[in-house]
Amino acid sequence: MNTAVKNVAIIGAGLGGLACAIALRKQGLNVRVYEQAKDFRPVGAGIGLAPNGFNSLEAIEPNLVTSIKSSGCCVSKSTLKNTLGETISSDPINSIFLDKYGHSLVTIWWWNLQQILASLLPPEIIYLDRRFIDFQQNEDGVEIYFANGKTARADLLIGADGIKSAVRKKLTAEEQLRYLGSFCWRAVVQCDRSFIEPNELVLIQGNQQFMYLLNLGDENISWITRELSPEYQLSANAAETKSRVLDEIADWAEPIKAIVQATDAERILEGPICDRLPLSSWSKGRVTLLGDAAHPMSPAMGQGANMTFEDAYALANCLSKSSSIEKAFTNYEKNRLERTKIIQTYSAKREMRYYETDEQKAGRETPPESPTIDEIRQWLYSYKPL
Ligand SMILES: Cc1cc2nc3c(=O)[nH]c(=O)nc-3n(C[C@H](O)[C@H](O)[C@H](O)COP(=O)(O)OP(=O)(O)OC[C@H]3O[C@@H](n4cnc5c(N)ncnc54)[C@H](O)[C@@H]3O)c2cc1C
């Protein structure tokens, strides 16, 4: 048990911050979570949870897995279609996930997941309207400063404040995200679902553009579309965002366009796909990072949230088993740096695979790539938290 730590401050009530708060409270620590949003709103899009993420969630709190599976959609079939809506291939996917690694691929709304995690914490430990701006640390603790003039004090500070992490910026003085050349729009909508079966995940492959359709449970579906775009410009407003997406898919089949048409423009998220280069350390003194703050990655492998849950459990476990903060952070980084570096690097590479022409694919496949996607999956999904 780490006697040097009693009070932990977490910046960010996203997926990683909340999961880590649950794990740390189970170790008997006094945790406070500080979130910049003024309230919890139904935001975000659909994400996919894989067996490795579930293994860590299960280690944090076994009931979490049951709640998530009953709230989201356990995917049993993956279908590839063309933009005319014709099926090119359709495969059962339990052999890739459930049968081999013990958990289905589950697609769920980011907001539902946030609510499930938050429901396991006493509301009074989550402080909204607290935008972190700075910290100062010494041998006695960390002083934390928020944009509204309030301050907080803790023995330990965890930056779980996402891809644009202000805590990371204070630690590393890094500026720019790296744009990966892929631009994205995504949303959650309730609409006619005849185009997608209940436990299906659909990928529609266009010309240097593609769209995922995910079932999220509760009659919600999420569409996520990305296109190759060496440069990008953000839309001026929500109406322009929606008409841009509809322009991009103007020659696609009507049932696909109808899904976008049925979406409230205000609910469409638009943005570049970015990451950062892996760091060689995430911690300084009493401050460390987790999730996207530590290792933002392209969503090509669907691993951002899954890696975040792995971090959350690993950090709580290292803190409980080490006699000092320094030893805990050393063990945490030993456990997480190499694995997240591999998946960050691989995800960036795979982002461009979506846009390859048939010729490029054929050229790449001889000789076979090493490691193969099956080898990567084996390494990725069989991860068991220590
Ligand atoms: C298109 C797309 C698809 C994706 N699909 C998947 C997928 O299928 N599977 C998967 O595993 N992952 C997916 N991801 C990634 C996943 O959503 C993230 O990796 C995951 O949410 C990271 O969790 P986090 O807690 O680190 O950050 P977040 O969930 O982003 O949470 C950060 C929190 O910090 C708060 N915050 C930010 N700045 C401050 C501040 N200064 N002060 C206080 N609070 C602050 C934010 O408001 C937010 O609540 C996808 C991402 C994208 C872009």
Coordinates of C-alpha atoms and ligand atoms in Angstrom, one line a residue:
M1 CA 0.0 0.0 0.0
N2 CA 1.3 3.4 -0.9
T3 CA 1.2 5.5 2.2
A4 CA 2.5 8.6 0.5
V5 CA -0.8 9.1 -1.3
K6 CA -4.2 9.8 0.2
N7 CA -5.7 12.5 -2.0
V8 CA -5.8 12.2 -5.8
A9 CA -7.0 14.8 -8.2
I10 CA -8.0 13.7 -11.7
I11 CA -8.4 16.3 -14.5
G12 CA -11.2 15.2 -16.9
A13 CA -14.4 13.2 -16.3
G14 CA -14.1 11.4 -19.6
L15 CA -13.8 7.6 -20.0
G16 CA -10.3 7.4 -18.5
G17 CA -10.7 9.8 -15.7
L18 CA -13.9 8.2 -14.4
A19 CA -12.6 4.6 -14.8
C20 CA -9.4 5.5 -12.9
A21 CA -11.5 7.2 -10.2
I22 CA -13.5 4.0 -9.7
A23 CA -10.3 1.9 -9.5
L24 CA -8.5 4.3 -7.1
R25 CA -11.5 4.5 -4.8
K26 CA -11.5 0.8 -4.5
Q27 CA -7.9 1.1 -3.2
G28 CA -9.3 3.3 -0.5
L29 CA -8.0 6.6 -1.9
N30 CA -9.8 9.9 -1.6
V31 CA -10.4 10.9 -5.2
R32 CA -11.7 14.2 -6.8
V33 CA -12.5 14.5 -10.5
Y34 CA -12.4 18.0 -12.1
E35 CA -14.2 18.4 -15.4
Q36 CA -14.3 21.5 -17.6
A37 CA -17.8 20.9 -18.9
K38 CA -20.6 22.8 -17.1
D39 CA -22.9 19.7 -17.2
F40 CA -23.0 16.2 -18.5
R41 CA -24.7 16.2 -21.9
P42 CA -25.5 13.6 -24.5
V43 CA -22.4 14.1 -26.6
G44 CA -19.8 12.0 -28.5
A45 CA -20.4 9.3 -31.0
G46 CA -20.2 5.5 -31.1
I47 CA -17.1 3.6 -30.1
G48 CA -16.1 0.0 -30.0
L49 CA -14.9 -1.9 -26.9
A50 CA -12.7 -4.9 -27.5
P51 CA -11.7 -7.8 -25.2
N52 CA -8.6 -6.1 -23.9
G53 CA -10.6 -3.1 -22.8
F54 CA -13.2 -5.4 -21.1
N55 CA -10.5 -7.3 -19.3
S56 CA -9.3 -4.1 -17.7
L57 CA -12.9 -2.9 -16.9
E58 CA -13.6 -6.2 -15.3
A59 CA -10.5 -5.9 -13.1
I60 CA -11.7 -2.4 -12.1
E61 CA -15.3 -3.4 -11.4
P62 CA -16.9 -6.6 -12.7
N63 CA -20.4 -5.1 -12.8
L64 CA -19.2 -2.6 -15.3
V65 CA -18.9 -5.2 -18.0
T66 CA -22.5 -6.4 -17.6
S67 CA -23.9 -2.9 -17.6
I68 CA -21.9 -1.9 -20.7
K69 CA -22.9 -5.1 -22.6
S70 CA -26.6 -4.6 -21.8
S71 CA -26.6 -0.9 -22.7
G72 CA -24.6 -1.2 -26.0
C73 CA -24.7 -3.7 -28.8
C74 CA -22.8 -7.0 -28.9
V75 CA -21.7 -7.2 -32.5
S76 CA -21.9 -10.6 -34.2
K77 CA -21.6 -9.7 -37.8
S78 CA -19.4 -7.4 -39.8
T79 CA -20.5 -6.4 -43.3
L80 CA -18.7 -4.6 -46.1
K81 CA -20.9 -2.7 -48.6
N82 CA -20.2 -0.4 -51.5
T83 CA -21.7 3.0 -51.8
L84 CA -24.7 1.7 -53.7
G85 CA -25.6 -0.2 -50.6
E86 CA -24.7 -3.6 -52.1
T87 CA -23.1 -6.2 -49.8
I88 CA -19.6 -7.1 -50.9
S89 CA -18.9 -9.5 -47.9
S90 CA -20.5 -10.3 -44.6
D91 CA -18.7 -12.3 -41.9
P92 CA -19.6 -13.5 -38.4
I93 CA -17.0 -11.9 -36.1
N94 CA -17.5 -13.9 -32.8
S95 CA -14.6 -16.0 -34.0
I96 CA -12.3 -12.9 -33.9
F97 CA -13.6 -11.6 -30.5
L98 CA -15.9 -13.7 -28.2
D99 CA -14.8 -17.2 -29.0
K100 CA -11.0 -16.5 -28.9
Y101 CA -10.8 -13.8 -26.2
G102 CA -13.9 -14.1 -24.1
H103 CA -15.7 -10.9 -24.9
S104 CA -17.7 -9.7 -27.9
L105 CA -16.9 -6.5 -29.7
V106 CA -19.4 -4.0 -28.2
T107 CA -20.5 -0.8 -29.8
I108 CA -21.8 1.9 -27.5
W109 CA -22.5 5.6 -27.3
W110 CA -19.6 7.5 -25.7
W111 CA -22.2 9.4 -23.6
N112 CA -23.8 6.2 -22.3
L113 CA -20.4 4.8 -21.3
Q114 CA -19.6 8.1 -19.5
Q115 CA -22.9 7.8 -17.6
I116 CA -22.4 4.2 -16.7
L117 CA -18.9 5.0 -15.3
A118 CA -20.2 8.2 -13.5
S119 CA -23.0 6.2 -11.9
L120 CA -20.4 4.2 -9.9
L121 CA -19.0 7.4 -8.3
P122 CA -20.6 9.6 -5.6
P123 CA -21.7 12.7 -7.5
E124 CA -20.1 15.0 -4.9
I125 CA -16.6 13.9 -5.9
I126 CA -17.1 15.2 -9.5
Y127 CA -16.6 18.9 -9.9
L128 CA -18.0 20.4 -13.1
D129 CA -17.0 23.8 -14.6
R130 CA -13.4 23.3 -13.5
R131 CA -11.2 23.9 -16.5
F132 CA -7.6 23.1 -15.4
I133 CA -5.1 25.7 -16.4
D134 CA -2.0 25.1 -14.3
F135 CA -0.4 23.2 -11.4
Q136 CA 2.6 23.7 -9.1
Q137 CA 4.1 20.9 -7.1
N138 CA 6.6 20.6 -4.3
E139 CA 7.6 17.8 -1.9
D140 CA 4.3 18.3 0.1
G141 CA 1.8 18.1 -2.7
V142 CA 0.3 19.6 -5.9
E143 CA -1.6 22.9 -6.1
I144 CA -4.1 22.9 -9.0
Y145 CA -5.5 26.0 -10.7
F146 CA -8.7 26.3 -12.6
A147 CA -9.9 28.9 -15.1
N148 CA -12.7 30.1 -12.8
G149 CA -10.2 31.1 -10.1
K150 CA -10.8 28.1 -7.9
T151 CA -7.9 25.9 -6.7
A152 CA -7.5 22.4 -5.3
R153 CA -4.8 20.5 -3.5
A154 CA -3.8 16.9 -3.7
D155 CA -0.9 14.5 -3.2
L156 CA -1.1 13.3 -6.8
L157 CA -2.4 14.8 -10.1
I158 CA -3.6 12.7 -13.0
G159 CA -4.1 14.4 -16.4
A160 CA -7.0 12.5 -18.0
D161 CA -8.0 15.5 -20.1
G162 CA -8.0 14.0 -23.5
I163 CA -6.2 14.6 -26.8
K164 CA -5.7 18.3 -26.2
S165 CA -4.5 17.8 -22.7
A166 CA -3.6 20.9 -20.8
V167 CA -1.8 18.9 -18.2
R168 CA 0.4 17.3 -20.8
K169 CA 1.2 20.7 -22.2
K170 CA 2.4 21.8 -18.8
L171 CA 4.5 18.7 -18.5
T172 CA 6.0 18.6 -21.9
A173 CA 5.6 22.1 -23.4
E174 CA 4.4 20.4 -26.6
E175 CA 2.2 22.4 -29.0
Q176 CA 0.8 20.9 -32.2
L177 CA -1.1 17.7 -32.7
R178 CA 0.0 15.7 -35.8
Y179 CA -2.6 15.7 -38.5
L180 CA -2.8 12.3 -40.2
G181 CA -4.4 13.4 -43.5
S182 CA -7.9 12.0 -42.7
F183 CA -10.9 14.1 -41.9
C184 CA -13.9 12.9 -39.9
W185 CA -17.6 13.5 -39.3
R186 CA -19.6 11.5 -36.8
A187 CA -23.0 11.5 -35.0
V188 CA -25.6 9.5 -33.2
V189 CA -29.1 9.4 -34.6
Q190 CA -32.4 7.6 -34.1
C191 CA -33.7 6.8 -37.6
D192 CA -35.0 4.1 -39.9
R193 CA -32.6 1.2 -39.2
S194 CA -33.6 -1.1 -42.0
F195 CA -30.2 -0.6 -43.6
I196 CA -28.4 -2.3 -40.7
E197 CA -29.3 -5.5 -38.8
P198 CA -29.6 -5.4 -35.0
N199 CA -26.1 -7.0 -34.2
E200 CA -24.3 -5.8 -37.3
L201 CA -21.5 -3.4 -37.9
V202 CA -21.4 -2.0 -41.4
L203 CA -18.4 -0.5 -43.3
I204 CA -19.3 1.3 -46.5
Q205 CA -16.2 1.7 -48.7
G206 CA -16.2 4.6 -51.1
N207 CA -13.5 6.2 -53.2
Q208 CA -10.9 7.6 -50.7
Q209 CA -13.8 7.9 -48.2
F210 CA -15.7 5.4 -46.0
M211 CA -18.5 5.3 -43.4
Y212 CA -19.0 3.0 -40.4
L213 CA -22.5 2.4 -39.1
L214 CA -22.7 1.1 -35.5
N215 CA -25.6 -0.1 -33.5
L216 CA -25.5 1.5 -30.1
G217 CA -28.5 0.0 -28.4
D218 CA -31.7 2.0 -27.4
E219 CA -32.5 2.3 -31.1
N220 CA -29.5 4.7 -31.6
I221 CA -27.1 4.2 -34.4
S222 CA -23.9 6.1 -35.0
W223 CA -22.4 7.0 -38.4
I224 CA -18.7 7.8 -38.6
T225 CA -17.4 8.9 -42.0
R226 CA -13.8 9.8 -42.9
E227 CA -12.2 10.9 -46.1
L228 CA -8.7 11.3 -47.4
S229 CA -7.9 15.0 -47.1
P230 CA -4.2 16.2 -47.2
E231 CA -5.4 19.6 -46.0
Y232 CA -8.6 20.5 -44.2
Q233 CA -10.8 23.3 -43.2
L234 CA -13.4 23.3 -40.5
S235 CA -17.0 24.2 -41.4
A236 CA -18.3 27.6 -40.3
N237 CA -21.4 26.3 -38.6
A238 CA -23.5 23.2 -38.0
A239 CA -25.7 23.6 -41.1
E240 CA -22.5 23.8 -43.3
T241 CA -21.1 20.7 -41.6
K242 CA -24.2 18.7 -42.5
S243 CA -24.4 19.9 -46.0
R244 CA -20.7 19.1 -46.5
V245 CA -21.3 15.5 -45.4
L246 CA -24.3 15.2 -47.7
D247 CA -22.2 16.7 -50.6
E248 CA -19.4 14.1 -49.9
I249 CA -21.9 11.2 -50.2
A250 CA -24.1 12.8 -52.9
D251 CA -23.9 9.8 -55.2
W252 CA -24.3 7.1 -52.4
A253 CA -27.5 5.0 -52.1
E254 CA -30.6 6.8 -50.7
P255 CA -30.9 4.7 -47.5
I256 CA -27.3 5.8 -46.5
K257 CA -28.0 9.5 -47.3
A258 CA -31.3 9.2 -45.4
I259 CA -29.3 8.4 -42.2
V260 CA -27.3 11.6 -42.5
Q261 CA -30.4 13.6 -43.5
A262 CA -32.2 12.4 -40.3
T263 CA -29.3 13.7 -38.1
D264 CA -29.7 16.9 -36.2
A265 CA -26.9 19.2 -37.7
E266 CA -26.0 20.4 -34.2
R267 CA -25.2 16.8 -33.2
I268 CA -22.6 16.2 -35.9
L269 CA -19.0 16.2 -34.7
E270 CA -16.4 17.3 -37.2
G271 CA -12.7 17.2 -36.9
P272 CA -9.3 16.1 -38.2
I273 CA -7.9 12.7 -37.2
C274 CA -4.7 13.5 -35.2
D275 CA -2.3 11.9 -32.9
R276 CA 1.0 12.7 -31.3
L277 CA 4.4 11.0 -31.3
P278 CA 4.9 8.6 -28.4
L279 CA 6.6 10.0 -25.3
S280 CA 9.5 8.4 -23.5
S281 CA 7.9 9.4 -20.1
W282 CA 4.5 10.6 -18.9
S283 CA 5.3 11.6 -15.4
K284 CA 7.1 14.3 -13.4
G285 CA 7.2 14.3 -9.6
R286 CA 3.6 14.0 -8.4
V287 CA 1.9 14.3 -11.9
T288 CA 1.2 11.7 -14.5
L289 CA -1.0 11.2 -17.6
L290 CA -3.4 8.6 -18.9
G291 CA -5.5 7.8 -21.9
D292 CA -5.5 10.3 -24.9
A293 CA -3.5 12.8 -22.8
A294 CA -0.7 10.3 -22.7
H295 CA -1.0 8.6 -26.1
P296 CA -3.5 10.0 -28.5
M297 CA -3.9 7.7 -31.5
S298 CA -5.7 7.3 -34.8
P299 CA -9.0 5.4 -34.3
A300 CA -8.0 3.0 -37.1
M301 CA -7.6 0.1 -34.6
G302 CA -10.5 1.2 -32.4
Q303 CA -8.2 1.2 -29.4
G304 CA -8.2 4.8 -27.9
A305 CA -10.8 4.0 -25.2
N306 CA -9.6 0.4 -24.7
M307 CA -6.0 1.5 -24.1
T308 CA -7.4 4.2 -21.7
F309 CA -9.1 1.5 -19.6
E310 CA -5.9 -0.5 -19.6
D311 CA -4.0 2.6 -18.3
A312 CA -6.7 3.3 -15.6
Y313 CA -6.4 -0.1 -14.0
A314 CA -2.6 -0.3 -14.4
L315 CA -2.1 3.1 -12.7
A316 CA -4.4 2.3 -9.8
N317 CA -2.7 -1.1 -9.4
C318 CA 0.8 0.4 -9.5
L319 CA -0.2 3.0 -6.9
S320 CA -1.6 0.4 -4.6
K321 CA 1.5 -1.9 -4.8
S322 CA 4.4 0.7 -4.6
S323 CA 5.8 2.3 -1.5
S324 CA 6.3 5.7 -3.2
I325 CA 4.9 7.8 -6.0
E326 CA 8.2 7.6 -7.8
K327 CA 8.1 3.8 -7.8
A328 CA 4.5 3.7 -8.7
F329 CA 5.0 5.9 -11.8
T330 CA 8.1 4.0 -12.8
N331 CA 6.1 0.7 -12.7
Y332 CA 3.1 2.3 -14.5
E333 CA 5.3 3.5 -17.3
K334 CA 7.1 0.2 -17.5
N335 CA 3.8 -1.5 -17.9
R336 CA 2.3 1.0 -20.4
L337 CA 4.8 2.9 -22.5
E338 CA 5.9 0.2 -24.9
R339 CA 2.5 -1.3 -25.5
T340 CA 0.8 2.0 -26.2
K341 CA 3.7 3.1 -28.4
I342 CA 3.3 0.0 -30.6
I343 CA -0.5 0.5 -31.0
Q344 CA -0.1 4.3 -31.5
T345 CA 2.4 3.7 -34.3
Y346 CA 0.4 0.9 -35.9
S347 CA -2.9 2.8 -35.7
A348 CA -1.3 5.8 -37.5
K349 CA 0.0 3.5 -40.3
R350 CA -3.4 1.7 -40.6
E351 CA -5.4 5.0 -40.9
M352 CA -4.1 5.3 -44.5
R353 CA -5.1 1.7 -45.4
Y354 CA -8.7 2.8 -45.7
Y355 CA -7.7 4.9 -48.7
E356 CA -5.5 2.5 -50.6
T357 CA -6.5 1.6 -54.1
D358 CA -6.7 -2.1 -55.2
E359 CA -3.3 -1.7 -56.9
Q360 CA -1.7 -0.4 -53.7
K361 CA -3.2 -3.2 -51.7
A362 CA -2.0 -5.8 -54.1
G363 CA 1.5 -4.3 -54.1
R364 CA 1.6 -4.3 -50.3
E365 CA 0.4 -7.8 -49.8
T366 CA 3.4 -9.5 -51.5
P367 CA 5.4 -10.1 -49.5
P368 CA 3.0 -10.6 -46.6
E369 CA 3.1 -7.9 -44.0
S370 CA 4.9 -8.6 -40.7
P371 CA 3.4 -8.8 -38.1
T372 CA 0.2 -9.8 -39.7
I373 CA -3.1 -8.4 -38.6
D374 CA -3.9 -11.7 -36.9
E375 CA -0.7 -11.5 -34.9
I376 CA -1.4 -8.0 -33.9
R377 CA -5.0 -8.9 -32.8
Q378 CA -3.7 -11.8 -30.7
W379 CA -1.2 -9.6 -28.9
L380 CA -3.8 -6.8 -28.5
Y381 CA -6.9 -8.6 -27.4
S382 CA -5.3 -11.3 -25.2
Y383 CA -3.9 -8.6 -22.9
K384 CA -4.7 -9.4 -19.2
P385 CA -4.2 -6.6 -16.6
L386 CA -1.5 -7.5 -14.1
Ligands
LIG1 C1 -13.6 9.1 -34.9 C2 -13.2 8.4 -33.6 C3 -13.6 7.1 -33.3 C4 -13.2 6.5 -32.2 N1 -13.6 5.2 -32.0 C5 -13.1 4.5 -31.0 C6 -13.3 3.1 -30.9 O1 -14.1 2.5 -31.7 N2 -12.8 2.4 -29.8 C7 -12.0 3.0 -28.9 O2 -11.5 2.4 -28.0 N3 -11.7 4.4 -29.0 C8 -12.2 5.1 -30.0 N4 -11.9 6.4 -30.1 C9 -11.1 7.1 -29.1 C10 -11.7 7.3 -27.8 O3 -12.9 8.1 -27.9 C11 -10.7 8.0 -26.9 O4 -9.5 7.4 -27.0 C12 -11.1 7.9 -25.4 O5 -12.4 8.6 -25.2 C13 -10.0 8.6 -24.5 O6 -10.5 8.7 -23.2 P1 -9.8 9.9 -22.3 O7 -10.5 9.8 -20.9 O8 -8.4 9.8 -22.4 O9 -10.3 11.2 -23.0 P2 -11.7 11.8 -23.3 O10 -12.7 10.7 -23.2 O11 -11.6 12.7 -24.4 O12 -12.0 12.7 -22.0 C14 -11.3 13.8 -21.6 C15 -12.2 14.7 -20.6 O13 -11.3 15.7 -20.2 C16 -12.1 16.9 -20.2 N5 -11.1 18.1 -20.3 C17 -10.4 18.4 -21.4 N6 -9.6 19.5 -21.1 C18 -9.9 19.8 -19.8 C19 -9.3 20.8 -18.9 N7 -8.4 21.7 -19.3 N8 -9.8 20.8 -17.6 C20 -10.8 19.9 -17.2 N9 -11.3 19.0 -18.0 C21 -10.8 18.9 -19.3 C22 -13.0 16.8 -21.4 O14 -14.1 17.6 -21.4 C23 -13.4 15.3 -21.3 O15 -14.5 15.1 -20.5 C24 -12.4 7.1 -31.2 C25 -12.0 8.5 -31.4 C26 -12.4 9.1 -32.6 C27 -11.9 10.5 -32.8

